[in-house]
mmCIF file of C-alpha atoms in Angstrom:
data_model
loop_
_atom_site.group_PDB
_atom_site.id
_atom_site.type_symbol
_atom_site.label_atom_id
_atom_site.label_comp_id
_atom_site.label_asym_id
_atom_site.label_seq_id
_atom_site.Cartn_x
_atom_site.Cartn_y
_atom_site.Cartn_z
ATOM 1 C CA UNK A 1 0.000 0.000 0.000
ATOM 2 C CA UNK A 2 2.793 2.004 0.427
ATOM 3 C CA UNK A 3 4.167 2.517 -3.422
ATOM 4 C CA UNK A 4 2.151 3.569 -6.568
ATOM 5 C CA UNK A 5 2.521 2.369 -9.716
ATOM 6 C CA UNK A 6 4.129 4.547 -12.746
ATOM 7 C CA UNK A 7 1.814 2.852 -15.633
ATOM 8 C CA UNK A 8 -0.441 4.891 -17.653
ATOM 9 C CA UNK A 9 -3.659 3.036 -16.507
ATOM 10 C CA UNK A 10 -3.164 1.881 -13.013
ATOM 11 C CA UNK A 11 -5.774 -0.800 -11.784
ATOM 12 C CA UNK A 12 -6.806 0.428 -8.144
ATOM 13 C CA UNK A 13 -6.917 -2.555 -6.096
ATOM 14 C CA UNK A 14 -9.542 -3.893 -3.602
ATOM 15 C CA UNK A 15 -10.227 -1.348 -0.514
ATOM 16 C CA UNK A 16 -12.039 -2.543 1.893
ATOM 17 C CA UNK A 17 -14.662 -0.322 3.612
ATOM 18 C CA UNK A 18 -13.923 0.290 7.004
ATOM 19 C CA UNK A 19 -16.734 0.889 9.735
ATOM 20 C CA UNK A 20 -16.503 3.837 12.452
ATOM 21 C CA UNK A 21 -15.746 2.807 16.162
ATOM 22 C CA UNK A 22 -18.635 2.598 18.347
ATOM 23 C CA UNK A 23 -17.099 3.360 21.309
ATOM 24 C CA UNK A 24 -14.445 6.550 21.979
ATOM 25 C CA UNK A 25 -11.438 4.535 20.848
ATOM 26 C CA UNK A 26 -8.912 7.382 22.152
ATOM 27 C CA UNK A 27 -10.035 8.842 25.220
ATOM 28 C CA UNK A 28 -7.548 11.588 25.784
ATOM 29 C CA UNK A 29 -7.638 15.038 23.847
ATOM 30 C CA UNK A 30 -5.346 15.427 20.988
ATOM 31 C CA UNK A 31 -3.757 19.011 19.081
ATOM 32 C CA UNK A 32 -4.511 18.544 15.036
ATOM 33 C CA UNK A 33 -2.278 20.165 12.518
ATOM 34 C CA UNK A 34 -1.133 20.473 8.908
ATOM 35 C CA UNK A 35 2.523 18.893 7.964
ATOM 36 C CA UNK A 36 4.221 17.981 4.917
ATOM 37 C CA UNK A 37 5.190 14.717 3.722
ATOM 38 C CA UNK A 38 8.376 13.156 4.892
ATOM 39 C CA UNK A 39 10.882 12.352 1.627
ATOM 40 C CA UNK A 40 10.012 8.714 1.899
ATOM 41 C CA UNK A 41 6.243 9.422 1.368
ATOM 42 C CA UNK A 42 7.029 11.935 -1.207
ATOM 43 C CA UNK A 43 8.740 9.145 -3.600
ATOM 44 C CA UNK A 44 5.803 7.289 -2.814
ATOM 45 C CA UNK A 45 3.616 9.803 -4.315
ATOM 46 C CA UNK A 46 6.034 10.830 -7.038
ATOM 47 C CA UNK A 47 6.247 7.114 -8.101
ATOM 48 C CA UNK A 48 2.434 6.476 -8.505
ATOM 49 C CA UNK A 49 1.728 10.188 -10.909
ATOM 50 C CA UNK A 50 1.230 8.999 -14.018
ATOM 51 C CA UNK A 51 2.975 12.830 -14.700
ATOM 52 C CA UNK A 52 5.702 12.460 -12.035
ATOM 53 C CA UNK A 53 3.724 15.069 -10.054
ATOM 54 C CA UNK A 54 2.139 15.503 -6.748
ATOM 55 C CA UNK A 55 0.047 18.520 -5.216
ATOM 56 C CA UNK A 56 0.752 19.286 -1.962
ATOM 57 C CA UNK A 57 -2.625 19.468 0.642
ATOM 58 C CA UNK A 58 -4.833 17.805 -2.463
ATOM 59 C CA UNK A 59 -7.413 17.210 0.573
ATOM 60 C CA UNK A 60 -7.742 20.321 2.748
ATOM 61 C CA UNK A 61 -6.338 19.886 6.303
ATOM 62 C CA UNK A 62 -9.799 21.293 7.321
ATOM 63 C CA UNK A 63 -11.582 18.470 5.800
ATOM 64 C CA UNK A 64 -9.171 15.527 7.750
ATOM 65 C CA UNK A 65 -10.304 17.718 10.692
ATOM 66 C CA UNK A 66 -13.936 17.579 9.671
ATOM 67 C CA UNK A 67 -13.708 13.604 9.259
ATOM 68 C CA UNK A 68 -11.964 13.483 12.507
ATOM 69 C CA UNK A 69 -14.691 15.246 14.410
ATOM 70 C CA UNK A 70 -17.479 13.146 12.369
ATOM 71 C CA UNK A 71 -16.048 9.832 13.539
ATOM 72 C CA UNK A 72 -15.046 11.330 17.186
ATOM 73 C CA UNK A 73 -12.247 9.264 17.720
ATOM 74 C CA UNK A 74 -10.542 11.675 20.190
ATOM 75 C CA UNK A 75 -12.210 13.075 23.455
ATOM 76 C CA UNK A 76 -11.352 16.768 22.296
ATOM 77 C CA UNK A 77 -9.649 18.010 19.204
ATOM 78 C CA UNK A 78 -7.222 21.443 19.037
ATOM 79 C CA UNK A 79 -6.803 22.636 15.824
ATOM 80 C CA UNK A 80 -3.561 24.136 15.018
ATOM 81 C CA UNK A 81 -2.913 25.726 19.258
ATOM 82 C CA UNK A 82 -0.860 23.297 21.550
ATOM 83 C CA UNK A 83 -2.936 22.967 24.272
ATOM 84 C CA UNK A 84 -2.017 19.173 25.017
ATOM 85 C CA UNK A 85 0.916 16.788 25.223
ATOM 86 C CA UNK A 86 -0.338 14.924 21.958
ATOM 87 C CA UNK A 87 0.036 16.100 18.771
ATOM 88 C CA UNK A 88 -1.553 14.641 15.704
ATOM 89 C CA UNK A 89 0.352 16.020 12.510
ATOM 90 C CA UNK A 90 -1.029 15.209 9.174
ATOM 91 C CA UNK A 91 0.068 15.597 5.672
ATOM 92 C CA UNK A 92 -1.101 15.239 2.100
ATOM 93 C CA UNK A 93 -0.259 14.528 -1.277
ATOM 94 C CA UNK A 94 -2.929 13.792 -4.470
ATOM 95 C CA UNK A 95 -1.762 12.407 -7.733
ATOM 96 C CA UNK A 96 -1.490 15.379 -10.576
ATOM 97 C CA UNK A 97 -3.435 13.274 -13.509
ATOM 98 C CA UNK A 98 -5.331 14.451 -16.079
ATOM 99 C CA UNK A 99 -8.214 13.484 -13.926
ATOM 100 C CA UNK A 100 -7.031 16.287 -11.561
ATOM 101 C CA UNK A 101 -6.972 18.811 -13.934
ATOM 102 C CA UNK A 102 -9.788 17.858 -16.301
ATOM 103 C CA UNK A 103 -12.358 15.518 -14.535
ATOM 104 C CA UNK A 104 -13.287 11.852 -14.498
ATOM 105 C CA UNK A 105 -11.700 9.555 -16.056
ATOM 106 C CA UNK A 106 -11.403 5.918 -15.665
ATOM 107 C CA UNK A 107 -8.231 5.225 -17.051
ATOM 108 C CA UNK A 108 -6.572 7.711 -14.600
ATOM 109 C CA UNK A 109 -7.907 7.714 -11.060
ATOM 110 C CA UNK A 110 -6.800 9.809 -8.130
ATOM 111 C CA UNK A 111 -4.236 8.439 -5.608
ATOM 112 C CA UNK A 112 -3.660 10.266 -2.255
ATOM 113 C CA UNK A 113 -0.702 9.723 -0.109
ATOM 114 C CA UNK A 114 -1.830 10.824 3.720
ATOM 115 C CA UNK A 115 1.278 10.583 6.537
ATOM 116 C CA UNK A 116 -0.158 10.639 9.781
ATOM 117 C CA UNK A 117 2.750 11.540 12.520
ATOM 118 C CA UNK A 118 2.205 10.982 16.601
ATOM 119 C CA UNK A 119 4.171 13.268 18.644
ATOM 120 C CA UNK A 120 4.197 13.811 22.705
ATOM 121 C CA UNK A 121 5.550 17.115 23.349
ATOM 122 C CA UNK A 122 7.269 17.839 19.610
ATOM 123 C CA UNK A 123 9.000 14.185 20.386
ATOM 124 C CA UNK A 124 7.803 12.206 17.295
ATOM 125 C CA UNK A 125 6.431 8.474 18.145
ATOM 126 C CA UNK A 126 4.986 7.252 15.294
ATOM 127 C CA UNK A 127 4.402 7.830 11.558
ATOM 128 C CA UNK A 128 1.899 5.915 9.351
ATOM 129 C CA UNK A 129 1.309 6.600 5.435
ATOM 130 C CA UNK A 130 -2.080 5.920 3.905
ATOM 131 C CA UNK A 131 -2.295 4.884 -0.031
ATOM 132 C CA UNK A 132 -5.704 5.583 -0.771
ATOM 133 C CA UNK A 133 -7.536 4.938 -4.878
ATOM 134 C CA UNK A 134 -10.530 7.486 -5.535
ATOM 135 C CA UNK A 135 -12.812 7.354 -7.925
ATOM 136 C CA UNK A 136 -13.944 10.234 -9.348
ATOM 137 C CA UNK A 137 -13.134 12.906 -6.892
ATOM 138 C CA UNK A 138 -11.701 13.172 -3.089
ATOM 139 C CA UNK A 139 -15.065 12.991 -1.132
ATOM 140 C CA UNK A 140 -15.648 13.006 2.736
ATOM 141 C CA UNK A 141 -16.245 9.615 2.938
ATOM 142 C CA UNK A 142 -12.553 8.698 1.497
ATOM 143 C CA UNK A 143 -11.393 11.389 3.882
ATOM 144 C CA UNK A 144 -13.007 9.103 6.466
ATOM 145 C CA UNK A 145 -11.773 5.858 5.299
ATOM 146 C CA UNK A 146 -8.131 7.206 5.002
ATOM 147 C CA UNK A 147 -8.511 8.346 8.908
ATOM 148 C CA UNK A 148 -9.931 4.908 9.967
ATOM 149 C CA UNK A 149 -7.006 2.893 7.977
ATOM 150 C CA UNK A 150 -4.584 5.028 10.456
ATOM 151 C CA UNK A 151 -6.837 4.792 13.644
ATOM 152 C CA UNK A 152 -6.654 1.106 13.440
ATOM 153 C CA UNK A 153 -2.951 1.094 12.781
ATOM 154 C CA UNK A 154 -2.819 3.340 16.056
ATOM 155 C CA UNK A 155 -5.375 0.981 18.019
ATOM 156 C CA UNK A 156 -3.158 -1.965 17.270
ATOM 157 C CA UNK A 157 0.205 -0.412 18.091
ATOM 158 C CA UNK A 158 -1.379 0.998 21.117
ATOM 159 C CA UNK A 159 0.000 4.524 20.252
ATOM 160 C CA UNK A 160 -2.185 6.165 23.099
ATOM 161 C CA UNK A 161 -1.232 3.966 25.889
ATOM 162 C CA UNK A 162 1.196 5.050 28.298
ATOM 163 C CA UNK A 163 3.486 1.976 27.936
ATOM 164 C CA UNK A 164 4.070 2.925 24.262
ATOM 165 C CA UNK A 165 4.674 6.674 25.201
ATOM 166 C CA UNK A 166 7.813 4.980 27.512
ATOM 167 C CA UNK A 167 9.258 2.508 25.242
ATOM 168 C CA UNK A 168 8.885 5.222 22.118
ATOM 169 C CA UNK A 169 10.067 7.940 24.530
ATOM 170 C CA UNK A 170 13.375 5.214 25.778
ATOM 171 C CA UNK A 171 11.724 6.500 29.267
ATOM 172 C CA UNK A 172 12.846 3.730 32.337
ATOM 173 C CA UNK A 173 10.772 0.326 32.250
ATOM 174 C CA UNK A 174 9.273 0.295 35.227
ATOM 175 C CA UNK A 175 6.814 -2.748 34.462
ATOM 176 C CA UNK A 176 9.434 -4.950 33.708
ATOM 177 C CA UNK A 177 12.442 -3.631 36.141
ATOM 178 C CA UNK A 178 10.903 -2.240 38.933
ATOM 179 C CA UNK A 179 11.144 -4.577 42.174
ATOM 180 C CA UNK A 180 9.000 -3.404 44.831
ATOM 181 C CA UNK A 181 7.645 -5.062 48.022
ATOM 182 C CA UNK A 182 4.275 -7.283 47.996
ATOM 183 C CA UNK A 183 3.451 -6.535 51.470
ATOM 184 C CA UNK A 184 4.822 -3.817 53.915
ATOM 185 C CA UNK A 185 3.668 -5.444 57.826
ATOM 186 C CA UNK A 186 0.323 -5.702 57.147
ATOM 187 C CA UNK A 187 -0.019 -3.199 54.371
ATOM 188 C CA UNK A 188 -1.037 -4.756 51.294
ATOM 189 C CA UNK A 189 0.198 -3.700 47.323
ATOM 190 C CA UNK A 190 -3.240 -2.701 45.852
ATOM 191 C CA UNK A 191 -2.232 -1.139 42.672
ATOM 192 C CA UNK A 192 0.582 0.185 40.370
ATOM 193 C CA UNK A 193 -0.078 3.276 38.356
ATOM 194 C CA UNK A 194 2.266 4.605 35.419
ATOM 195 C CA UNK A 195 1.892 8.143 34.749
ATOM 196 C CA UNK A 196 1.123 9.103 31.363
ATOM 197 C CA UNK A 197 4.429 11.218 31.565
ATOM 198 C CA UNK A 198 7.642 9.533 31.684
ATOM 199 C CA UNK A 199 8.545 12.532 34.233
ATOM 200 C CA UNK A 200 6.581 11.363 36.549
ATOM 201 C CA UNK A 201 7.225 7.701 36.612
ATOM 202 C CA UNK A 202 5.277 5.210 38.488
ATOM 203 C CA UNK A 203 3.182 5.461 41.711
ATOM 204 C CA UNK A 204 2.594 2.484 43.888
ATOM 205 C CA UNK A 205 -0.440 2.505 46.848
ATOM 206 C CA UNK A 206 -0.485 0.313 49.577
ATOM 207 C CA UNK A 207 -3.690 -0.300 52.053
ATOM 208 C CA UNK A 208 -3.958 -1.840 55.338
ATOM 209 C CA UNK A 209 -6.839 -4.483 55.675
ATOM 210 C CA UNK A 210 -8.477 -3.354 58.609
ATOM 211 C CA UNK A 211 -7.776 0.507 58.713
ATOM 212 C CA UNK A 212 -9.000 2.023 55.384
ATOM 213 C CA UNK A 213 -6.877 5.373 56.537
ATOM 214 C CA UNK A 214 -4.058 4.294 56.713
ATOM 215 C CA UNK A 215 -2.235 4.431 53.164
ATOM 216 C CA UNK A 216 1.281 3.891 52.319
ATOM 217 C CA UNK A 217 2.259 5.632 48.743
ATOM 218 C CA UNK A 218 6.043 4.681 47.026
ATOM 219 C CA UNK A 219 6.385 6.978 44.181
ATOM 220 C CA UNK A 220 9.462 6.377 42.207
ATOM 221 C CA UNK A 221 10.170 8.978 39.470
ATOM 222 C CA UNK A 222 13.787 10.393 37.516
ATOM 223 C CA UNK A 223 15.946 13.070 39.199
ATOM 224 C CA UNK A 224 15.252 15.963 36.176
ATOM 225 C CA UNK A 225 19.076 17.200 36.796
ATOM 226 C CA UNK A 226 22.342 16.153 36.012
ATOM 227 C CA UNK A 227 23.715 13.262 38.383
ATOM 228 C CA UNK A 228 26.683 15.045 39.367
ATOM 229 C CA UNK A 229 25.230 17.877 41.821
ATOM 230 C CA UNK A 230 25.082 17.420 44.896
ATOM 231 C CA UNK A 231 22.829 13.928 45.742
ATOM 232 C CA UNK A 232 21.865 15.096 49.239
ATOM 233 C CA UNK A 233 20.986 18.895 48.072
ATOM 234 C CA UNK A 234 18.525 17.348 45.500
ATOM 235 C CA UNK A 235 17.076 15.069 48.235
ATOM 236 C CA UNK A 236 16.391 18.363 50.475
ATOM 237 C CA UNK A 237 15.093 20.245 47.801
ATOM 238 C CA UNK A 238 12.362 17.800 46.593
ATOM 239 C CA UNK A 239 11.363 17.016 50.423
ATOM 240 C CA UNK A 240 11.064 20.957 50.438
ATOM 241 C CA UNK A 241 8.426 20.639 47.787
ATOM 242 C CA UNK A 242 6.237 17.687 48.995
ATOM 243 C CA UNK A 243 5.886 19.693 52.107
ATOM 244 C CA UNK A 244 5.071 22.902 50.524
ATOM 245 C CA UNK A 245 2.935 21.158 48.594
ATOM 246 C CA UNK A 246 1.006 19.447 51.791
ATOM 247 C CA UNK A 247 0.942 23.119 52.873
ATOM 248 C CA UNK A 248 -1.180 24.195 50.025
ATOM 249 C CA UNK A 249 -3.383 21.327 50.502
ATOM 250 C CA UNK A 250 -3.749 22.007 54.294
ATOM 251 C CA UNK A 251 -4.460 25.613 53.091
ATOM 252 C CA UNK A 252 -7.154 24.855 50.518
ATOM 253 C CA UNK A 253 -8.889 22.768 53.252
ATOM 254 C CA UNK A 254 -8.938 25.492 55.575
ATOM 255 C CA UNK A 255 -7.173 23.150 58.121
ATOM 256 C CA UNK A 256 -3.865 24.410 60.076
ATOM 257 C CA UNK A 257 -0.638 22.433 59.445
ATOM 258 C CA UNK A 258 1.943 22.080 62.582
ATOM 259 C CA UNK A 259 5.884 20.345 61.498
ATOM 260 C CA UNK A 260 6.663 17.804 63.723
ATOM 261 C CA UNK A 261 9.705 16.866 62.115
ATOM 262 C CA UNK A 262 11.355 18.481 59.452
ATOM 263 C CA UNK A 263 14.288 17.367 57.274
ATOM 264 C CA UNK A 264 15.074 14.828 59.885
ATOM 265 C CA UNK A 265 17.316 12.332 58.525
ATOM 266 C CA UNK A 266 16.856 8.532 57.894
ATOM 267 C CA UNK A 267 18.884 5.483 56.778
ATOM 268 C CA UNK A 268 18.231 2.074 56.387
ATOM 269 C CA UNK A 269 18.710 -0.720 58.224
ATOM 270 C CA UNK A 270 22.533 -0.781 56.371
ATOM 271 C CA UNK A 271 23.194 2.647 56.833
ATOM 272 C CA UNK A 272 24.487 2.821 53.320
ATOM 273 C CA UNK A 273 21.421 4.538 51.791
ATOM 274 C CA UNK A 274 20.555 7.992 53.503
ATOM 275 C CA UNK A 275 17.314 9.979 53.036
ATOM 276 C CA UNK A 276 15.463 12.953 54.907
ATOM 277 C CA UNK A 277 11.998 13.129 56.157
ATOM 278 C CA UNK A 278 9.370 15.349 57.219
ATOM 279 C CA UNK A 279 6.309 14.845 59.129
ATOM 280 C CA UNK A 280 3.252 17.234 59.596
ATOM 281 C CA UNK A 281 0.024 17.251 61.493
ATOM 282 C CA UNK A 282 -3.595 19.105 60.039
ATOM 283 C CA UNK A 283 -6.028 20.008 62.203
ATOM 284 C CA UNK A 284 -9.295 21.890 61.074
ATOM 285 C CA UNK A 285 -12.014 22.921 62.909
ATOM 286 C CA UNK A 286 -14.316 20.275 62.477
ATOM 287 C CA UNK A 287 -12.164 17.102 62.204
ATOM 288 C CA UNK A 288 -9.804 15.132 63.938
ATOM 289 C CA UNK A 289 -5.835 15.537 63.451
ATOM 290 C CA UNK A 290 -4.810 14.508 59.779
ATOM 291 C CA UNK A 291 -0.868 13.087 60.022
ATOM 292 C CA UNK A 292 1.693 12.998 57.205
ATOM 293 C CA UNK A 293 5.156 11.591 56.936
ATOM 294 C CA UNK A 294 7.150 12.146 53.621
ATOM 295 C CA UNK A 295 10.873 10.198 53.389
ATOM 296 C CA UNK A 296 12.626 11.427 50.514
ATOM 297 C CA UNK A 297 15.690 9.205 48.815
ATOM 298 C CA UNK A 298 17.554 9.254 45.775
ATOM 299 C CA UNK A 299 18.353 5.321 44.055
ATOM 300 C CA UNK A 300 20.428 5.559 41.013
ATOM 301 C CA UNK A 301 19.071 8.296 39.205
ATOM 302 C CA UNK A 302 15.643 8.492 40.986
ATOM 303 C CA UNK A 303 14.017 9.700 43.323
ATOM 304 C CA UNK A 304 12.111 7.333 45.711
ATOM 305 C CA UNK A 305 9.178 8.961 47.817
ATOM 306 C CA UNK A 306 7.506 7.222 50.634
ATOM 307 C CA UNK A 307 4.061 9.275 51.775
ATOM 308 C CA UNK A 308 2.234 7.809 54.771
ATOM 309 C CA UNK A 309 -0.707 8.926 56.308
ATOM 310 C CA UNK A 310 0.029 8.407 60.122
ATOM 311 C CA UNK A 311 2.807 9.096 62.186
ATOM 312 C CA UNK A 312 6.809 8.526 61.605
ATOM 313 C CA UNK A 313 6.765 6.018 64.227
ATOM 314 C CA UNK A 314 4.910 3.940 62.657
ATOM 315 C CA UNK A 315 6.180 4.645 59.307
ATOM 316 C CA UNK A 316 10.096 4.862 59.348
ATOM 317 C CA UNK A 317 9.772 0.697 60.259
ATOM 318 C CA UNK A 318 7.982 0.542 57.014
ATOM 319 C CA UNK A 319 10.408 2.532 54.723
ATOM 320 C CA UNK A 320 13.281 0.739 56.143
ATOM 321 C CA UNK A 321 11.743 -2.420 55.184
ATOM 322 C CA UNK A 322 10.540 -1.028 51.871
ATOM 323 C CA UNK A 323 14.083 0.109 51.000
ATOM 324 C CA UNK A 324 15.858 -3.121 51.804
ATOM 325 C CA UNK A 325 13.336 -5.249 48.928
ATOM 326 C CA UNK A 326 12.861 -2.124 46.548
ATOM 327 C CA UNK A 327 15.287 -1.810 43.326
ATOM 328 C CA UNK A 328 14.877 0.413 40.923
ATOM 329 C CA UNK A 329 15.613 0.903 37.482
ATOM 330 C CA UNK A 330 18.817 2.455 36.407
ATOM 331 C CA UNK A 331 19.036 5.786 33.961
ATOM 332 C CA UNK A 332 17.130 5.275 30.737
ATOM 333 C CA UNK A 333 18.029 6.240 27.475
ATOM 334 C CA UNK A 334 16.102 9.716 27.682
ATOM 335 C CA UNK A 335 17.404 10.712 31.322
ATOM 336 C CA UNK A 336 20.994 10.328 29.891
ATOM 337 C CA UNK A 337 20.355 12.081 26.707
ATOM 338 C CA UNK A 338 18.498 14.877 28.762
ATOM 339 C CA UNK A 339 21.526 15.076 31.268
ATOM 340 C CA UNK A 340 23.742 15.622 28.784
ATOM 341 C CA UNK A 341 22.089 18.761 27.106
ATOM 342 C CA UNK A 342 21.503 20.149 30.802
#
């Protein structure tokens, strides 16, 4: 599907008629623009014109954007603004053949070359080319049948799933080489979550069976500077934010905060891994005390985060635990690449 054929009278093949989804297939909003065709695309074009010619944007980036919002395949569409981390470039090519210029004509129908590219944040993932045979003219329901050939390319690479956006992105593999604890005393792991950002990494929740309170959050994540400053400063400094953050929440609550502890430090049970931690209490008028403790770490190039929700005395046994079965994945491809232009 991907090269044309240079005879005179080219005998379009077979196309099968796609049906829309029924249900949202991507449900996460996208930003829509206009692109040109990469070079290989372009020889794909040039090889198929009967004339050795190809016209740039033969269908109208505003009617891919019309199909797109007929078959609502995305939860919101942005045409041509970057409000969103995925970006949905399209380009277009259409055969220049006497049928273009003059009308109908059997002998010489229209071929369109459409490249759909997949980027997160200008960072390409994916690029797809659509070959698509028209009879007469371009009309909207080839525009929609060119869309739906890419959408189910996308739906079977899984190009909007957050393990794709890691492997495309070289981001750490924290499904496959993350090692973290089952059980911490009586707490319980009850789920894994990978944040659709790779820098943001991967937050794990654990619950207690009897106490539905009482949570225990690991969230491991990469340190977003180089490796050579100074390990401990970087430990301080992100400890500094989880508490200002728990400040604002506090604040928005209209509940006072009171530091128990602050940037008290912590090692394990080796001594050779050394963290800090802070713990706060929230009281509001109406409720009971609310406790925090936050343990800050950094493990290769990432920074490990413990979050309880009840005192350090009864969390710094659990951390130490946590921290002698927890191993973490070392710098990915990205980090290092990032480092380097830092």
């Amino acid at each position: 599907m991907l090269t044309g054929c240079g005879a005179s009278s080219p005998t379009p093949p077979e196309q099968p008629q796609l049906s829309a989804p029924v249900n949202l297939p991507f449900d996460l909003a996208v930003n829509v623009f206009s692109s040109y065709l990469s070079q290989t695309a372009e020889q794909a074009c040039f090889a198929a014109s009967s004339q050795g010619q190809c016209r740039n944007d033969g269908i109208a980036s505003n009617e891919f954007l019309a199909g797109l919002e007929q078959l609502s395949l995305f939860r919101e569409l942005s045409p041509s603004v970057s409000r969103h981390d995925y970006e949905l470039l399209i380009a277009n090519q259409l055969t220049e053949t006497p049928a273009t210029q003059q009308g109908s004509t059997k002998d010489q129908p229209l071929q369109s070359f459409s490249e759909f590219s997949v980027e997160w944040r200008g960072v390409q993932l994916d690029s797809f080319l659509v070959h698509y045979w028209h009879q007469d003219k371009v009309t909207p329901q080839d525009i929609q049948q060119i869309i739906l050939r890419w959408a189910a390319h996308a739906e079977q690479q899984h190009l909007f799933t957050t393990p794709y956006l890691y492997k495309a992105m070289g981001a750490s593999d924290y499904s496959g080489q993350l090692v973290l604890p089952q059980t911490l005393g009586k707490f319980r792991l009850s789920q894994q979550y990978l944040y659709p950002d790779p820098f943001k990494g991967v937050l794990a929740r654990y619950l207690h069976p009897e106490f539905t309170d009482a949570i225990v959050d690991i969230a491991v994540y990469p340190v977003l500077a180089p490796l050579t400053h100074n390990s401990a400063q970087q430990v301080i400094h992100e400890l500094e934010d989880a508490v200002e953050q728990a400040k604002t929440i506090a604040a928005e609550r209209a509940m006072n905060i009171d530091i128990k502890k602050h940037q008290h430090p912590i090692s394990d049970d080796t001594g050779n891994i050394h963290g800090m931690m802070s713990e706060l209490a929230a009281e509001g008028d109406d409720s009971e005390a609310l406790y925090a403790s936050i343990y800050l770490f950094r493990l290769e190039d990432k920074f490990v985060k413990f979050s309880t929700t009840f005192p350090s005395r009864i969390g710094d046994p659990l951390v130490i635990q946590a921290l002698r079965e927890l191993t973490v994945p070392g710098e990915s491809a990205l980090m290092k690449e990032l480092r380097q232009a830092l």
